[in-house]
Every structure is written in C-alpha cells, then in structure tokens.
Coordinates of C-alpha atoms in Angstrom, one line a residue:
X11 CA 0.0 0.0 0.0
X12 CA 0.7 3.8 -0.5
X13 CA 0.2 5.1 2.8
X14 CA 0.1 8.8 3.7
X15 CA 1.1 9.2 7.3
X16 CA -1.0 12.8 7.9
X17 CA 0.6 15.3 11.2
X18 CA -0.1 18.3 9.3
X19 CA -2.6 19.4 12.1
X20 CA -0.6 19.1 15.4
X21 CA 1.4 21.5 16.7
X22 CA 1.7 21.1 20.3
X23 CA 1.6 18.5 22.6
X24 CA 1.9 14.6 23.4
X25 CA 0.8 14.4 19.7
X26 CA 3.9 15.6 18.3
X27 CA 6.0 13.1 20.0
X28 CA 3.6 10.5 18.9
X29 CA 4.3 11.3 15.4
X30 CA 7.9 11.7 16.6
X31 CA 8.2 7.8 17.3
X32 CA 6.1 6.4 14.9
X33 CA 7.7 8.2 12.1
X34 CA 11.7 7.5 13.2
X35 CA 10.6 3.4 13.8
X36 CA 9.4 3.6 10.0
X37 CA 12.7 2.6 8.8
X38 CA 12.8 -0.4 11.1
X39 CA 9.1 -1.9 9.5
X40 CA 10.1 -5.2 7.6
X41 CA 7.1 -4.8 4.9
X42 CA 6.5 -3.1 1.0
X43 CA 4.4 -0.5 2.3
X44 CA 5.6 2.9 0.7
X45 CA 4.8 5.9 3.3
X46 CA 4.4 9.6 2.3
X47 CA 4.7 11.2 5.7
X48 CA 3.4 15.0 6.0
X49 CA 4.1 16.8 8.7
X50 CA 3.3 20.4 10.6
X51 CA 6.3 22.5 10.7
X52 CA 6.9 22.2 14.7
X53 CA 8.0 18.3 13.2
X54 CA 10.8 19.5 11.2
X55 CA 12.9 17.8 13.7
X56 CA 11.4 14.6 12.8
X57 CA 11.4 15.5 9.0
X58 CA 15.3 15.7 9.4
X59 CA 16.0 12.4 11.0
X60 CA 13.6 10.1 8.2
X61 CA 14.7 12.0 5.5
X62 CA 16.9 9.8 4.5
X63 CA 14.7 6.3 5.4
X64 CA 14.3 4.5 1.8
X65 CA 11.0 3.9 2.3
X66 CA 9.3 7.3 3.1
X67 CA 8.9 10.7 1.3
X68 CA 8.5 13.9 3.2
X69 CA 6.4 16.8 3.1
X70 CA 6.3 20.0 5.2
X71 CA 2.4 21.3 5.6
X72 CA 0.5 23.0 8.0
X73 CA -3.4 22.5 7.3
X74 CA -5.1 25.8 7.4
X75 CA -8.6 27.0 8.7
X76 CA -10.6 27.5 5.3
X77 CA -14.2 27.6 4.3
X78 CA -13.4 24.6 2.1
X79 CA -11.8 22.8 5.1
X80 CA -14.2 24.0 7.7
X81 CA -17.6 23.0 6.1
X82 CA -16.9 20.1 3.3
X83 CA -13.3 19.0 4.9
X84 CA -11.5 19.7 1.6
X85 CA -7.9 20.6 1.7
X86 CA -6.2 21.0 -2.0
X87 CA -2.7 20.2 -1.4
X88 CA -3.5 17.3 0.7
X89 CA -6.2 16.4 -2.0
X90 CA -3.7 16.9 -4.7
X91 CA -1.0 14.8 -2.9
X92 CA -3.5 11.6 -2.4
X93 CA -3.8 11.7 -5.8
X94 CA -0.7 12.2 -7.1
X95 CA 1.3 9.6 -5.2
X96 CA -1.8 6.8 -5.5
X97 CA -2.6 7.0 -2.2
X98 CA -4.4 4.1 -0.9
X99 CA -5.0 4.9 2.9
X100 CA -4.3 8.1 5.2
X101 CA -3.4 7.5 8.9
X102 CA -3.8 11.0 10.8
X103 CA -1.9 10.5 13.9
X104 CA -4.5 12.1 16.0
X105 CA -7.7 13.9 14.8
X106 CA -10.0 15.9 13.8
X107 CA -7.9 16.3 10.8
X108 CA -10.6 18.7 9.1
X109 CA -9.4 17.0 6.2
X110 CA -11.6 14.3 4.6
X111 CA -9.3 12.0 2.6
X112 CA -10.9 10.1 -0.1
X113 CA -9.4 7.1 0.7
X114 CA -9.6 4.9 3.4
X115 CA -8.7 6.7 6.8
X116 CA -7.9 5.8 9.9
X117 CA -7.7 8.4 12.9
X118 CA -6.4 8.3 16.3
X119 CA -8.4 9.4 18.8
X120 CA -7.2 11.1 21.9
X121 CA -10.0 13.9 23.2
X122 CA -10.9 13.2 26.6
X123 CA -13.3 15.8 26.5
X124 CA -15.4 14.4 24.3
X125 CA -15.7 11.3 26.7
X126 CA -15.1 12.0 30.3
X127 CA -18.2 14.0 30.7
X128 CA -17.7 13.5 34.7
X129 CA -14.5 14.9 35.0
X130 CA -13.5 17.6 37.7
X131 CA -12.5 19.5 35.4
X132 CA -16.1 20.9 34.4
X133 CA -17.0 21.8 37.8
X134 CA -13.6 23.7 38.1
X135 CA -14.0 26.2 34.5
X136 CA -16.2 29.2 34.9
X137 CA -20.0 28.7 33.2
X138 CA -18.1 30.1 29.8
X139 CA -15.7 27.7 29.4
X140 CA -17.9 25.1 30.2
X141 CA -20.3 26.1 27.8
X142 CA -17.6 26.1 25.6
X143 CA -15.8 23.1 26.1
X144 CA -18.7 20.9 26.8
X145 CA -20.8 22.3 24.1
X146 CA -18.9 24.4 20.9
X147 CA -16.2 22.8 21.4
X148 CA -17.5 18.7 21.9
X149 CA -19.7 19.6 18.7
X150 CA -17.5 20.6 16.1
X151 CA -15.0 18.0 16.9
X152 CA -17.7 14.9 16.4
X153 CA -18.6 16.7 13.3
X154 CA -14.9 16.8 11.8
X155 CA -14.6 13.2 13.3
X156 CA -17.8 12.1 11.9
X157 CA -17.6 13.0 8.5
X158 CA -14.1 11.7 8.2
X159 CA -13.8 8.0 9.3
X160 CA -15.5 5.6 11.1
X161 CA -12.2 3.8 11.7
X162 CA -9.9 4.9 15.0
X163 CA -7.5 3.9 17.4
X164 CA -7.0 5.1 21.1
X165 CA -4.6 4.8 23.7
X166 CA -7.0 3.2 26.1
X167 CA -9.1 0.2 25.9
X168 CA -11.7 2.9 28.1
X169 CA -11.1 5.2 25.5
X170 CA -11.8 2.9 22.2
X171 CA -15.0 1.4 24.0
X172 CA -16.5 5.2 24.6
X173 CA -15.8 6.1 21.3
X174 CA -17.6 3.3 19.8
X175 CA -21.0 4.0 22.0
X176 CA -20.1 8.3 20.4
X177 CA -19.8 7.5 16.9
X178 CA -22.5 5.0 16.3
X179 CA -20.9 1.8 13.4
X180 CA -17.3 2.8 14.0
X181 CA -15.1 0.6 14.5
X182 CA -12.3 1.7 17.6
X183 CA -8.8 -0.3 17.7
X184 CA -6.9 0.1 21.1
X185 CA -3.1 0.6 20.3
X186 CA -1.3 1.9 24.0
X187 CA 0.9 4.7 24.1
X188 CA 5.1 4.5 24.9
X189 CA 8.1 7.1 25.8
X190 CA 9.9 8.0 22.6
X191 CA 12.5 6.2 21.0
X192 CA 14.8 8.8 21.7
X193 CA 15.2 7.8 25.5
X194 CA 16.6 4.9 24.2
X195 CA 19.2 6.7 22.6
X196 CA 21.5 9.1 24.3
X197 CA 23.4 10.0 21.6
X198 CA 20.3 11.8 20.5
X199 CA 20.1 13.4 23.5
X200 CA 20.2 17.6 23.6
X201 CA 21.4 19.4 27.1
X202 CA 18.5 21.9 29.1
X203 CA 20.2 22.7 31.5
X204 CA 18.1 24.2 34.3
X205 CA 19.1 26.9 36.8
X206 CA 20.9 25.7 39.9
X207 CA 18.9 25.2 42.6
X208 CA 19.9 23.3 46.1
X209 CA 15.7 21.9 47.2
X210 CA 13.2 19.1 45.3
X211 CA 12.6 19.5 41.5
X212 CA 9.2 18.6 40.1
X213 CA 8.7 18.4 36.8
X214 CA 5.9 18.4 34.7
X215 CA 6.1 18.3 30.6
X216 CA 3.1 19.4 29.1
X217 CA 1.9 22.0 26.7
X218 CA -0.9 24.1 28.4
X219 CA -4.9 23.2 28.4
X220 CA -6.9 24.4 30.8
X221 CA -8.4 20.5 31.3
X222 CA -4.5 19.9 32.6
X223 CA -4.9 21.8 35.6
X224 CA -1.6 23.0 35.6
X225 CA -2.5 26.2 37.8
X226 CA -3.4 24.1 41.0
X227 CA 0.6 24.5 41.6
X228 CA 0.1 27.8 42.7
X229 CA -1.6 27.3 45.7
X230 CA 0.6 24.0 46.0
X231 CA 3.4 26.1 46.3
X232 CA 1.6 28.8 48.7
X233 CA 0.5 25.9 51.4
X234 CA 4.0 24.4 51.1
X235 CA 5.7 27.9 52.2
X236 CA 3.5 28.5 54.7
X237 CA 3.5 25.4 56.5
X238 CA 7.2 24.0 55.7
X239 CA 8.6 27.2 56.1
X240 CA 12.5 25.1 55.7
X241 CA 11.2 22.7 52.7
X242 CA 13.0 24.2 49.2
X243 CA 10.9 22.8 46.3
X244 CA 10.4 24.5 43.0
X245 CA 7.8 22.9 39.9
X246 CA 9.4 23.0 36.4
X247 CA 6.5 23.8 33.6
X248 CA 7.6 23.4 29.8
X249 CA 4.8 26.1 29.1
X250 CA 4.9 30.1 28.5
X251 CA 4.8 31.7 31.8
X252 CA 1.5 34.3 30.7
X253 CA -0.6 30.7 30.5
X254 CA -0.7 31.0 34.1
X255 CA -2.2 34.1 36.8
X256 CA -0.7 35.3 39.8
X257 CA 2.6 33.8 39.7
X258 CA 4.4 37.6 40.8
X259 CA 6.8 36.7 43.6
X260 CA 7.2 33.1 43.1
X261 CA 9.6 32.5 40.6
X262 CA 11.9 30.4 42.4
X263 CA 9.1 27.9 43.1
X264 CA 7.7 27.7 39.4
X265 CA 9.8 27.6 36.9
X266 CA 8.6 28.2 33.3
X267 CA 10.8 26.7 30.1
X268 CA 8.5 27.4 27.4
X269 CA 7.9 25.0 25.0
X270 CA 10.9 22.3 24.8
X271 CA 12.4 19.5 21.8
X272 CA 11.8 15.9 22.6
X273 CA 15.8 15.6 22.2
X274 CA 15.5 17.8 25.3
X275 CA 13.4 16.2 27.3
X276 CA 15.9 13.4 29.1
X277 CA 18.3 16.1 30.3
X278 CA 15.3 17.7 32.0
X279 CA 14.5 14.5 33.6
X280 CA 17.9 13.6 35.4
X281 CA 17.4 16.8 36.4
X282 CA 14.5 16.3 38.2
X283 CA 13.5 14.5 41.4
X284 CA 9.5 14.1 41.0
X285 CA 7.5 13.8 38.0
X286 CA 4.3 16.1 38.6
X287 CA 0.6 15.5 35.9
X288 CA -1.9 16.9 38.0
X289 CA -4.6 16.4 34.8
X290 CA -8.4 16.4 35.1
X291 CA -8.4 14.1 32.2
X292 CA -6.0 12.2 29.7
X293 CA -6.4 9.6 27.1
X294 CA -3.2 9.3 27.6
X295 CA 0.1 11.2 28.3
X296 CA 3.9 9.9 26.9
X297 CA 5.1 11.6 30.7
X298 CA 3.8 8.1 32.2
X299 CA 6.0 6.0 30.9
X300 CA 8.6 8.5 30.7
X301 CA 9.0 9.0 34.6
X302 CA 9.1 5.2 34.8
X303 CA 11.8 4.7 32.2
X304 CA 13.6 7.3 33.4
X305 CA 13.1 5.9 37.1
X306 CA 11.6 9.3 38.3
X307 CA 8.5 9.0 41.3
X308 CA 5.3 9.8 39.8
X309 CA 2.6 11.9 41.3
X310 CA -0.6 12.0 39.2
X311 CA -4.3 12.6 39.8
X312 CA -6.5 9.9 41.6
X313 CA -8.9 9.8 38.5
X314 CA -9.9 6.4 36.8
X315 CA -7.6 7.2 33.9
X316 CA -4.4 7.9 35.7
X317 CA -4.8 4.8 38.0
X318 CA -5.6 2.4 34.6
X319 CA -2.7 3.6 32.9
X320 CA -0.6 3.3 35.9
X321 CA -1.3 1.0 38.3
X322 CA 0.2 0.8 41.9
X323 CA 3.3 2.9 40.2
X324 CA 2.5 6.1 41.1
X325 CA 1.4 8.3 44.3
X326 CA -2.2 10.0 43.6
X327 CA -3.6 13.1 44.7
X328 CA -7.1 14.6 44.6
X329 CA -6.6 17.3 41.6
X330 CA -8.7 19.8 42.8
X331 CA -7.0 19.9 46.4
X332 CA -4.3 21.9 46.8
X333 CA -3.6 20.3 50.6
X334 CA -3.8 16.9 49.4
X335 CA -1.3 17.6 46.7
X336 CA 1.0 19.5 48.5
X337 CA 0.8 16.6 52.0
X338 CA 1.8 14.1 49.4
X339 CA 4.7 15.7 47.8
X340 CA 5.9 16.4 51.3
X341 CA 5.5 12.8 52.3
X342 CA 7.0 11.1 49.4
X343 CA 9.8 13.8 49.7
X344 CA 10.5 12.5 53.1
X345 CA 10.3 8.3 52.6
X346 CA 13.2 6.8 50.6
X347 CA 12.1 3.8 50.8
X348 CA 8.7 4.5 48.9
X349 CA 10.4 6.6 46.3
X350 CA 12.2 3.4 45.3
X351 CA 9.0 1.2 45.6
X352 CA 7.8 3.7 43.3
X353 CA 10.8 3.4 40.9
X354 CA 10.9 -0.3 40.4
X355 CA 7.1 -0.7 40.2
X356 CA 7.0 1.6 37.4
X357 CA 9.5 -0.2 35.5
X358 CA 7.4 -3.1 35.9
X359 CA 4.4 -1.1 34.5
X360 CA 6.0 -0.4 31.1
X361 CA 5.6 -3.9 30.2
X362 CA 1.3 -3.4 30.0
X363 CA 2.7 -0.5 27.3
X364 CA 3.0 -1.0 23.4
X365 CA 6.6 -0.3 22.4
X366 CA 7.0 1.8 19.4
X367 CA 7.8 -1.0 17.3
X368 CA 5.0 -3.0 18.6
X369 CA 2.5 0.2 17.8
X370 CA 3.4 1.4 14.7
X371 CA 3.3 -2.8 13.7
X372 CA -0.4 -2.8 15.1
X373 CA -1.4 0.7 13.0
X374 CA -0.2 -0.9 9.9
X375 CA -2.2 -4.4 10.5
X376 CA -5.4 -2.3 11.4
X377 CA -4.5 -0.7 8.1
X378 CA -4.3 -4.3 6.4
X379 CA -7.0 -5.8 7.3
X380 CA -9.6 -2.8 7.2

C-alpha cells in the first residue's frame, strides 16, 4: 500500500511526540508499504532524522482553517498529494484532521473531552468555558470526526469502548501509548540545562490546556511555604509563563521553560527529582511512561484514567486539592524507601505498554485488514 502518514494538524503536545516515534521506527518496519509522511512545521525535527529512510517521502504542511476545510473537509494540497502519489489509505496521527481524505482513513483518537463527561474538570472552569468546552467545542469536533472516518485507534481500551458507543458503526482499535525512541538513545540526546537550585525538583512536561490543571501548583506552592517554612521545592513547567495568573513573587518555586524539543526532554529529567501530571483528564500522556523509564517518582491525579494507565506505580492526589497535593509531595519527599517502591514498580508497569515498534506494527495491520 501507498500510505500517507497525515501530522499536518498538530502542533503542540503529546501528539507531536507520537508522530515523533512512529515516524523515526518507519525505517525499522520489515514490509512493502511505501509511506508519504506530511508533517506540521513544529515536526521538522522529525522530518530531518527520516529524510533519508528509503522507504518514506516527506512533506512539510500546515493544514489551514478555510471555508473549504471548515464545512466540506477539503484541503487542495493534501487532496492533490493523495492523488498524485496513489494514495491508498491516510493515517492521521491524531484527529479531527478537518481534512476528509478520499481514501480509506484511519484516525487516532485522543480527546478526553469528548468522553469524560464527569470529570473535575467541568465543575472547576467558569459557566463560559464550560459552555464552551462541553458544548462548541465537543460539537465541532464529532462533526470533523464524523464525517471523516469511522475507523480509529486510542490509547485506552476505556477510551476505544466510549468512542464506539459516540460515533454509532465505528469501529475503535486500542493501540497503548510509549516514551519515545529517543530515550533509548543518548546519543540523541540535547542538554536543558536548568538553573541551579539546592531543594526538590518537580517536573511536569506538558503544553498548556486548561483541562491539565496546571494552575493548582500555585496554591501548592503557597500551602507548602507556609507550612514548611525550611522545605525548598520548585515545579518545572515546559509552558509560557502568561498561560498561568498570579505567579508575581514566586519565581523560584515555578519555573517556566517554554515550549521544549523531545531531544531535550531526558536532560530535563535527570534533572528532576519528582515527576508532577496533575490532569483532570487524559487519554493518555507519553510523561507516564517517561517518569518510569527514566526511574523518576510519579505523582498524578487519583482519577480512573491515571490509576488504569498506571497502576500501583505512582502516588495520587485529589486534583482539585491543593492540601492533598501538597501533604503528598511532602510525604514522598521525606520516605526513601517508597520513592524506590515507586521506581521499580514503574519499571514493571511499562511492560502493559506498546513499544513503538509494537504500535506502529499494530497501526499498519489495522490498516491491512480494514
């Protein structure tokens, strides 16, 4: 098959390393598939290092908002690429792509909000962004995912069951999530080096959505001072530092990197001390098994979708309590011993994980045989 591997729509997030992985294990797939891989501009990165794979052709293209695009999912270049290389089927890392392809097309599928109606997180946002989010938002994308395929894969067996029961006949493949390839590689590896500091580093890699609850570190950080008046601590954000309010006066205790390279992500890890996801809802996030490869203690949300992905392997909080976060990062600060139990029972959790190899393999059977 001609397969067109479509990332022209992300631009931030776990997506991107997604695509990362997938794209770079291309050159290790034992088959006589031809792939045309088209990626966004924030990928050039990954364009660099396949380049070269015999297999693959790349592309550079952002898709654009249009009326065309918007309203009948028609996107000329893409259009005009399917049908210049033969294209027989069009994988879109994650959608909505906007894009209809006229070909057989298989989406991923990773937009909690669309499924986790129950979720904290819409009793935290004001009555706008609800309306928004649970409304505007949650309709459009169904549309752009309805008219486009009614063949997906998720990240969660939760996930693929949900979205079978939202889009009525479609079929919903579960294909887990991994930490990039390039943790397995330090010679890939790029230095970010963060400013000295002498206290506990918690580190949290994520783009910024308001469903990530990223904020709730601010009065973390303000319960900590007060009551452990001796206890230096300081969370690291790979965000902009305007995403988030009030934070005047407490730069040594949150730290923002902006937006960093996947290449860069290891350094910030050794690092660190604590990985920190204090999400209202995931399909899934790469910073799971990240902290466990990288043997960093996790402390995530208490939220069915945290504790299915991760087990007994991480320490859980309630996300919209600022005490109970802040207690449990003291605690695990002060208890060796579970920090290790921690450590070793997340390397034991990677094994319920799809490698990359063992994901992109699954992709291209769902491919096969649909």
């Amino acid at each position: 098959m001609n397969i067109l591997i479509n990332a022209t729509n992300l631009v931030l997030g776990g997506g991107l390393q997604v695509a990362d992985a997938l794209c770079r294990e291309l050159k290790n797939l034992d088959s006589e598939h031809r792939f045309f891989v088209v990626l966004s501009k924030e990928l050039n990165t990954t364009k660099e290092a396949i380049k070269d794979y015999f297999n693959v052709k790349t592309y550079t293209y952002n898709i654009q908002n249009s009326i065309k695009t918007l309203l009948f999912g028609r996107d000329e270049y893409l259009d005009n690429l399917v049908e210049k290389e033969n294209i027989d089927f069009v994988l879109t890392i994650f959608g909505p792509s906007r894009w209809n392809p006229k070909v057989k097309h298989l989406s991923g599928f990773a937009m909690s909000q669309l499924i986790m109606k129950d979720s904290p997180f819409f009793t935290t946002c004001s009555l706008k962004n609800k309306l928004y989010w649970k409304y505007i938002f949650t309709l459009s994308r169904k549309i752009f995912f309805k008219r486009s395929t009614k063949l997906f894969w998720s990240e969660n067996s939760y996930i693929s069951n949900q979205v079978k029961l939202l889009f009525k006949g479609a079929k919903c493949y579960t294909v887990t999530n991994y930490y990039n390839s390039v943790f397995d590689n330090p010679s890939l590896w790029k230095e970010k080096t963060l400013p000295e500091f002498n206290g506990l580093t918690l580190l949290c890699i994520s783009s910024y959505y308001p469903f990530k609850n990223l904020e709730i570190a601010i009065e973390v950080s303000k319960y900590l001072k007060e009551k452990y008046t001796g206890f230096n601590f300081r969370f690291v954000f790979t965000c902009k530092r305007e995403n988030f309010p009030n934070v005047e006066g407490m730069e040594e205790s949150i730290v923002f990197l902006d937006r960093v390279d996947i290449s860069e992500c290891p350094s910030l890890y050794y690092q660190s001390d604590f990985v920190f996801m204090p999400s209202f809802m995931e399909c899934f996030t790469a910073v799971y098994p990240e902290s466990f490869k990288m043997r960093k203690p996790l402390l995530t949300s208490n939220l069915p979708f945290a504790k299915g992905l991760c087990g007994d392997a991480a320490e859980y909080f309630s996300p919209t309590d600022a005490k109970d976060i802040a207690e449990k990062i003291y605690s695990l600060y002060n208890n060796p011993e579970r920090q290790q139990e921690l450590i070793e029972k997340g390397e034991k959790q990677l094994l319920n994980y799809n490698n990359t190899p063992q994901r992109l393999r699954k992709l291209i059977k769902i491919m096969e045989e649909n």
